[in-house]
Amino acid sequence: MAMYLRRAFSCRNVGLVRIRSSSIFHSRNFSNIVCNSSSILCDSQTHNAATVPGVDFLRESRRGFAKGRKSKDDSGSSSDDVAVDIGPAVKENASAQMDAAIVALSRDLTKIRTGRASHGMLDHIIVETGGAKIPLNRLALVSVLDSKTLSINPYDPNTLKALQKAIVSSPFGLNPKEDGERLIAAIPPLTQEHIKAMCKVISKSSEDVKQSIRRARQKALDTIKKAGSNFPKDSAKRLEKEIDELTKKFVKSAEDMCKAKEKEITQR
């Protein structure tokens, strides 16, 4: 505010000096000054007009600085859009999902009764004791005495009766006998009908796990596709090929496991 007042007073003084000097120096051309009360206003406006280019220069400079800063920011943001190698993460996730499917298949196959004794064949049996339902493998240690006999040793002898009842109720057709503080279960020979039924179960388990493996493959391919231009095309094709090879590997592993289980059942 003080600056504007000083400018106004200086413009007024300049106008008065010019008015007075115009009467002495008539030979000079001061046509731009009108010697009346409005000349002060005119000079003041002329002075203000003279300052406009300076203001415009400052405005343009500020705009240029702002544009420069914006372009710098834009260039900085563009530098962030660097292609990221998503290959290891995608491959690792797909492998983990496929491996989980194989683990689940292995667990399911151990539950299928064959003509031979297996320590894991009773793991899925649920035992009711003390008002709770608990898996058999948490209540007893199952061991193989020979190819046709299982031994069930309870951690708590008080659960012996409950273990026996649960095993008899299972679809395995076992009839364990008490032998002191443990149970002895003889594995009966498989009938032809039972063998056919178990083979169907194995075949279904094989298809289920292969579908899970293929779903993991599709998820990996979708992730590669979503990456778009941020992932080089050559790297994307190479990664897709690696995912396909990984899929084939796990599918073959599932098929081999199921074939081995069928062989175990049929060659009793």
Tab-separated table of C-alpha atoms in Angstrom:
chain	number	residue	atom	x	y	z
A	1	MET	CA	0.000	0.000	0.000
A	2	ALA	CA	2.790	2.402	0.916
A	3	MET	CA	4.470	1.610	-2.400
A	4	TYR	CA	1.369	2.531	-4.401
A	5	LEU	CA	1.010	5.815	-2.460
A	6	ARG	CA	4.621	6.738	-3.157
A	7	ARG	CA	4.139	6.005	-6.847
A	8	ALA	CA	0.988	8.173	-6.964
A	9	PHE	CA	2.718	11.115	-5.292
A	10	SER	CA	5.776	10.782	-7.541
A	11	CYS	CA	3.555	10.770	-10.639
A	12	ARG	CA	1.771	13.871	-9.378
A	13	ASN	CA	5.060	15.721	-8.773
A	14	VAL	CA	6.346	14.775	-12.225
A	15	GLY	CA	3.166	16.137	-13.775
A	16	LEU	CA	3.486	19.458	-11.908
A	17	VAL	CA	7.119	19.824	-12.912
A	18	ARG	CA	6.255	19.213	-16.543
A	19	ILE	CA	3.427	21.754	-16.407
A	20	ARG	CA	5.704	24.421	-14.996
A	21	SER	CA	8.556	23.666	-17.358
A	22	SER	CA	6.243	23.759	-20.400
A	23	SER	CA	5.766	27.551	-19.977
A	24	ILE	CA	9.539	28.143	-20.092
A	25	PHE	CA	10.577	25.751	-22.835
A	26	HIS	CA	7.966	26.477	-25.545
A	27	SER	CA	10.320	25.453	-28.329
A	28	ARG	CA	10.247	21.830	-27.262
A	29	ASN	CA	7.406	19.463	-28.065
A	30	PHE	CA	5.516	18.337	-24.982
A	31	SER	CA	2.330	17.516	-26.831
A	32	ASN	CA	1.878	14.405	-24.807
A	33	ILE	CA	1.162	16.501	-21.714
A	34	VAL	CA	-2.099	18.414	-21.374
A	35	CYS	CA	-1.775	21.327	-18.909
A	36	ASN	CA	-4.953	20.935	-17.038
A	37	SER	CA	-6.211	19.168	-13.999
A	38	SER	CA	-6.578	15.928	-15.944
A	39	SER	CA	-2.912	15.869	-17.016
A	40	ILE	CA	-1.908	14.527	-13.652
A	41	LEU	CA	-4.300	11.631	-14.097
A	42	CYS	CA	-3.040	11.036	-17.625
A	43	ASP	CA	0.574	10.969	-16.488
A	44	SER	CA	-0.383	8.695	-13.671
A	45	GLN	CA	-2.079	6.343	-16.120
A	46	THR	CA	0.887	6.568	-18.486
A	47	HIS	CA	3.234	5.680	-15.650
A	48	ASN	CA	1.051	2.738	-14.662
A	49	ALA	CA	0.899	1.625	-18.288
A	50	ALA	CA	4.668	1.738	-18.414
A	51	THR	CA	4.857	-0.652	-15.535
A	52	VAL	CA	2.544	-3.215	-17.181
A	53	PRO	CA	5.219	-4.792	-19.418
A	54	GLY	CA	7.288	-5.461	-16.306
A	55	VAL	CA	4.349	-7.103	-14.614
A	56	ASP	CA	3.626	-9.137	-17.751
A	57	PHE	CA	7.256	-10.210	-17.864
A	58	LEU	CA	7.071	-11.414	-14.270
A	59	ARG	CA	3.813	-13.236	-14.975
A	60	GLU	CA	5.252	-14.953	-18.045
A	61	SER	CA	8.354	-15.875	-16.076
A	62	ARG	CA	6.234	-17.395	-13.351
A	63	ARG	CA	4.176	-19.294	-15.907
A	64	GLY	CA	7.319	-20.544	-17.582
A	65	PHE	CA	8.714	-21.643	-14.242
A	66	ALA	CA	5.454	-23.417	-13.406
A	67	LYS	CA	5.448	-25.152	-16.809
A	68	GLY	CA	9.056	-26.169	-16.341
A	69	ARG	CA	8.311	-27.563	-12.923
A	70	LYS	CA	5.290	-29.414	-14.254
A	71	SER	CA	7.237	-30.930	-17.110
A	72	LYS	CA	9.919	-31.928	-14.631
A	73	ASP	CA	7.298	-33.590	-12.476
A	74	ASP	CA	5.864	-35.304	-15.538
A	75	SER	CA	9.273	-36.573	-16.532
A	76	GLY	CA	9.773	-37.808	-12.988
A	77	SER	CA	6.490	-39.664	-13.040
A	78	SER	CA	7.312	-41.187	-16.391
A	79	SER	CA	10.540	-42.480	-14.947
A	80	ASP	CA	8.485	-44.414	-12.403
A	81	ASP	CA	6.731	-46.323	-15.198
A	82	VAL	CA	9.766	-48.525	-15.622
A	83	ALA	CA	9.093	-52.087	-16.736
A	84	VAL	CA	9.056	-54.303	-13.669
A	85	ASP	CA	10.103	-57.941	-13.924
A	86	ILE	CA	7.019	-59.733	-12.577
A	87	GLY	CA	8.272	-63.093	-13.852
A	88	PRO	CA	9.731	-64.528	-10.615
A	89	ALA	CA	6.695	-63.569	-8.514
A	90	VAL	CA	4.172	-64.942	-11.035
A	91	LYS	CA	6.090	-68.182	-11.430
A	92	GLU	CA	6.525	-68.599	-7.685
A	93	ASN	CA	2.812	-68.061	-6.978
A	94	ALA	CA	1.761	-70.495	-9.702
A	95	SER	CA	4.217	-73.116	-8.446
A	96	ALA	CA	2.973	-72.729	-4.850
A	97	GLN	CA	-0.673	-73.179	-5.894
A	98	MET	CA	0.115	-76.227	-8.024
A	99	ASP	CA	2.211	-77.756	-5.265
A	100	ALA	CA	-0.652	-77.251	-2.793
A	101	ALA	CA	-2.931	-79.172	-5.154
A	102	ILE	CA	-0.442	-82.066	-5.256
A	103	VAL	CA	-0.185	-82.110	-1.449
A	104	ALA	CA	-3.984	-82.245	-1.172
A	105	LEU	CA	-4.071	-85.133	-3.662
A	106	SER	CA	-1.461	-87.052	-1.697
A	107	ARG	CA	-3.502	-86.577	1.468
A	108	ASP	CA	-6.661	-87.832	-0.239
A	109	LEU	CA	-4.953	-90.879	-1.706
A	110	THR	CA	-3.722	-92.008	1.691
A	111	LYS	CA	-7.344	-92.184	2.840
A	112	ILE	CA	-8.216	-94.721	0.171
A	113	ARG	CA	-8.135	-98.256	1.439
A	114	THR	CA	-5.984	-100.704	-0.436
A	115	GLY	CA	-5.185	-104.347	0.152
A	116	ARG	CA	-2.095	-103.356	2.101
A	117	ALA	CA	-1.767	-101.743	5.547
A	118	SER	CA	-0.817	-98.065	5.575
A	119	HIS	CA	-0.163	-95.903	8.633
A	120	GLY	CA	-2.033	-92.957	7.112
A	121	MET	CA	-5.178	-94.795	6.051
A	122	LEU	CA	-6.974	-94.050	9.348
A	123	ASP	CA	-5.995	-90.368	9.649
A	124	HIS	CA	-9.297	-88.985	8.354
A	125	ILE	CA	-11.434	-90.995	10.810
A	126	ILE	CA	-13.172	-88.704	13.329
A	127	VAL	CA	-13.444	-89.947	16.909
A	128	GLU	CA	-16.090	-88.680	19.333
A	129	THR	CA	-14.706	-88.496	22.853
A	130	GLY	CA	-15.367	-86.219	25.796
A	131	GLY	CA	-18.100	-84.407	23.888
A	132	ALA	CA	-15.694	-83.395	21.104
A	133	LYS	CA	-14.912	-84.672	17.592
A	134	ILE	CA	-11.176	-85.204	17.083
A	135	PRO	CA	-9.198	-86.762	14.190
A	136	LEU	CA	-7.850	-90.213	15.036
A	137	ASN	CA	-4.219	-89.248	14.340
A	138	ARG	CA	-4.400	-86.758	17.247
A	139	LEU	CA	-5.564	-89.413	19.691
A	140	ALA	CA	-3.452	-92.402	18.712
A	141	LEU	CA	-0.282	-93.505	16.978
A	142	VAL	CA	-0.973	-95.832	14.036
A	143	SER	CA	1.838	-98.157	12.978
A	144	VAL	CA	2.167	-100.992	10.453
A	145	LEU	CA	2.965	-104.390	11.945
A	146	ASP	CA	2.995	-106.096	8.540
A	147	SER	CA	1.387	-105.684	5.109
A	148	LYS	CA	-1.958	-106.885	6.466
A	149	THR	CA	-2.006	-105.604	10.079
A	150	LEU	CA	-2.282	-102.216	11.789
A	151	SER	CA	-1.558	-101.322	15.401
A	152	ILE	CA	-3.449	-98.403	17.012
A	153	ASN	CA	-1.827	-97.124	20.217
A	154	PRO	CA	-3.909	-94.440	22.015
A	155	TYR	CA	-2.098	-91.629	23.817
A	156	ASP	CA	-4.779	-91.881	26.514
A	157	PRO	CA	-5.914	-95.451	27.372
A	158	ASN	CA	-9.337	-94.064	28.313
A	159	THR	CA	-10.028	-93.341	24.622
A	160	LEU	CA	-9.522	-96.961	23.552
A	161	LYS	CA	-13.256	-97.756	23.315
A	162	ALA	CA	-14.010	-94.566	21.417
A	163	LEU	CA	-11.213	-95.328	18.929
A	164	GLN	CA	-12.499	-98.845	18.384
A	165	LYS	CA	-16.047	-97.629	17.755
A	166	ALA	CA	-14.880	-94.995	15.263
A	167	ILE	CA	-12.779	-97.507	13.270
A	168	VAL	CA	-15.620	-100.023	13.092
A	169	SER	CA	-17.963	-97.264	11.834
A	170	SER	CA	-15.536	-96.231	9.078
A	171	PRO	CA	-16.081	-97.392	5.453
A	172	PHE	CA	-12.889	-99.484	5.566
A	173	GLY	CA	-14.680	-102.549	6.894
A	174	LEU	CA	-12.147	-103.038	9.683
A	175	ASN	CA	-12.894	-104.807	12.959
A	176	PRO	CA	-10.054	-103.992	15.381
A	177	LYS	CA	-9.532	-106.140	18.492
A	178	GLU	CA	-8.251	-105.044	21.877
A	179	ASP	CA	-4.736	-106.133	22.705
A	180	GLY	CA	-3.936	-104.771	26.151
A	181	GLU	CA	-3.841	-100.957	25.808
A	182	ARG	CA	-3.831	-100.990	22.029
A	183	LEU	CA	-5.983	-102.116	19.094
A	184	ILE	CA	-4.973	-104.570	16.377
A	185	ALA	CA	-6.740	-104.259	13.033
A	186	ALA	CA	-6.381	-106.887	10.320
A	187	ILE	CA	-6.799	-105.605	6.765
A	188	PRO	CA	-9.325	-107.795	4.937
A	189	PRO	CA	-8.777	-108.614	1.262
A	190	LEU	CA	-10.448	-106.287	-1.218
A	191	THR	CA	-13.423	-107.483	-3.225
A	192	GLN	CA	-13.644	-106.832	-6.947
A	193	GLU	CA	-16.467	-104.353	-6.413
A	194	HIS	CA	-14.441	-102.454	-3.859
A	195	ILE	CA	-11.465	-102.269	-6.228
A	196	LYS	CA	-13.617	-100.803	-9.019
A	197	ALA	CA	-15.136	-98.254	-6.641
A	198	MET	CA	-11.700	-97.176	-5.374
A	199	CYS	CA	-10.381	-96.799	-8.920
A	200	LYS	CA	-13.270	-94.462	-9.728
A	201	VAL	CA	-12.475	-92.390	-6.643
A	202	ILE	CA	-8.829	-92.177	-7.698
A	203	SER	CA	-9.774	-91.141	-11.229
A	204	LYS	CA	-12.016	-88.377	-9.892
A	205	SER	CA	-9.277	-87.179	-7.529
A	206	SER	CA	-6.883	-87.045	-10.475
A	207	GLU	CA	-9.252	-84.873	-12.529
A	208	ASP	CA	-9.927	-82.566	-9.595
A	209	VAL	CA	-6.252	-81.910	-8.935
A	210	LYS	CA	-5.530	-81.342	-12.647
A	211	GLN	CA	-8.305	-78.750	-12.751
A	212	SER	CA	-6.750	-77.010	-9.747
A	213	ILE	CA	-3.373	-76.975	-11.518
A	214	ARG	CA	-4.924	-75.528	-14.684
A	215	ARG	CA	-6.697	-72.832	-12.678
A	216	ALA	CA	-3.337	-71.822	-11.192
A	217	ARG	CA	-1.951	-71.648	-14.745
A	218	GLN	CA	-4.837	-69.446	-15.910
A	219	LYS	CA	-4.356	-67.070	-12.983
A	220	ALA	CA	-0.692	-66.691	-13.898
A	221	LEU	CA	-1.534	-65.966	-17.553
A	222	ASP	CA	-4.159	-63.407	-16.510
A	223	THR	CA	-1.575	-61.645	-14.349
A	224	ILE	CA	0.823	-61.462	-17.300
A	225	LYS	CA	-1.932	-60.091	-19.535
A	226	LYS	CA	-2.908	-57.406	-17.005
A	227	ALA	CA	0.695	-56.174	-16.889
A	228	GLY	CA	0.231	-55.001	-20.489
A	229	SER	CA	2.854	-52.596	-21.830
A	230	ASN	CA	4.645	-52.488	-18.486
A	231	PHE	CA	6.016	-55.965	-19.219
A	232	PRO	CA	8.038	-56.561	-22.415
A	233	LYS	CA	6.400	-58.863	-24.970
A	234	ASP	CA	9.450	-61.098	-25.285
A	235	SER	CA	9.596	-61.563	-21.513
A	236	ALA	CA	5.841	-62.230	-21.416
A	237	LYS	CA	6.088	-64.969	-24.058
A	238	ARG	CA	9.045	-66.541	-22.292
A	239	LEU	CA	7.192	-66.474	-18.956
A	240	GLU	CA	4.049	-68.003	-20.511
A	241	LYS	CA	6.189	-70.835	-21.878
A	242	GLU	CA	7.707	-71.425	-18.430
A	243	ILE	CA	4.239	-71.503	-16.851
A	244	ASP	CA	3.087	-74.084	-19.431
A	245	GLU	CA	6.115	-76.260	-18.705
A	246	LEU	CA	5.423	-75.961	-14.981
A	247	THR	CA	1.807	-76.989	-15.571
A	248	LYS	CA	2.821	-80.065	-17.545
A	249	LYS	CA	5.255	-81.041	-14.809
A	250	PHE	CA	2.638	-80.925	-12.030
A	251	VAL	CA	-0.050	-82.614	-14.152
A	252	LYS	CA	2.342	-85.488	-14.872
A	253	SER	CA	3.164	-85.739	-11.160
A	254	ALA	CA	-0.546	-86.019	-10.309
A	255	GLU	CA	-1.090	-88.679	-12.980
A	256	ASP	CA	1.889	-90.719	-11.746
A	257	MET	CA	0.623	-90.607	-8.159
A	258	CYS	CA	-2.837	-91.814	-9.170
A	259	LYS	CA	-1.461	-94.581	-11.372
A	260	ALA	CA	0.720	-95.784	-8.507
A	261	LYS	CA	-2.295	-95.861	-6.210
A	262	GLU	CA	-4.380	-97.834	-8.709
A	263	LYS	CA	-1.543	-100.307	-9.112
A	264	GLU	CA	-1.358	-100.686	-5.336
A	265	ILE	CA	-5.070	-101.511	-5.202
A	266	THR	CA	-5.230	-103.905	-8.126
A	267	GLN	CA	-2.076	-105.841	-7.271
A	268	ARG	CA	-3.212	-106.991	-3.861
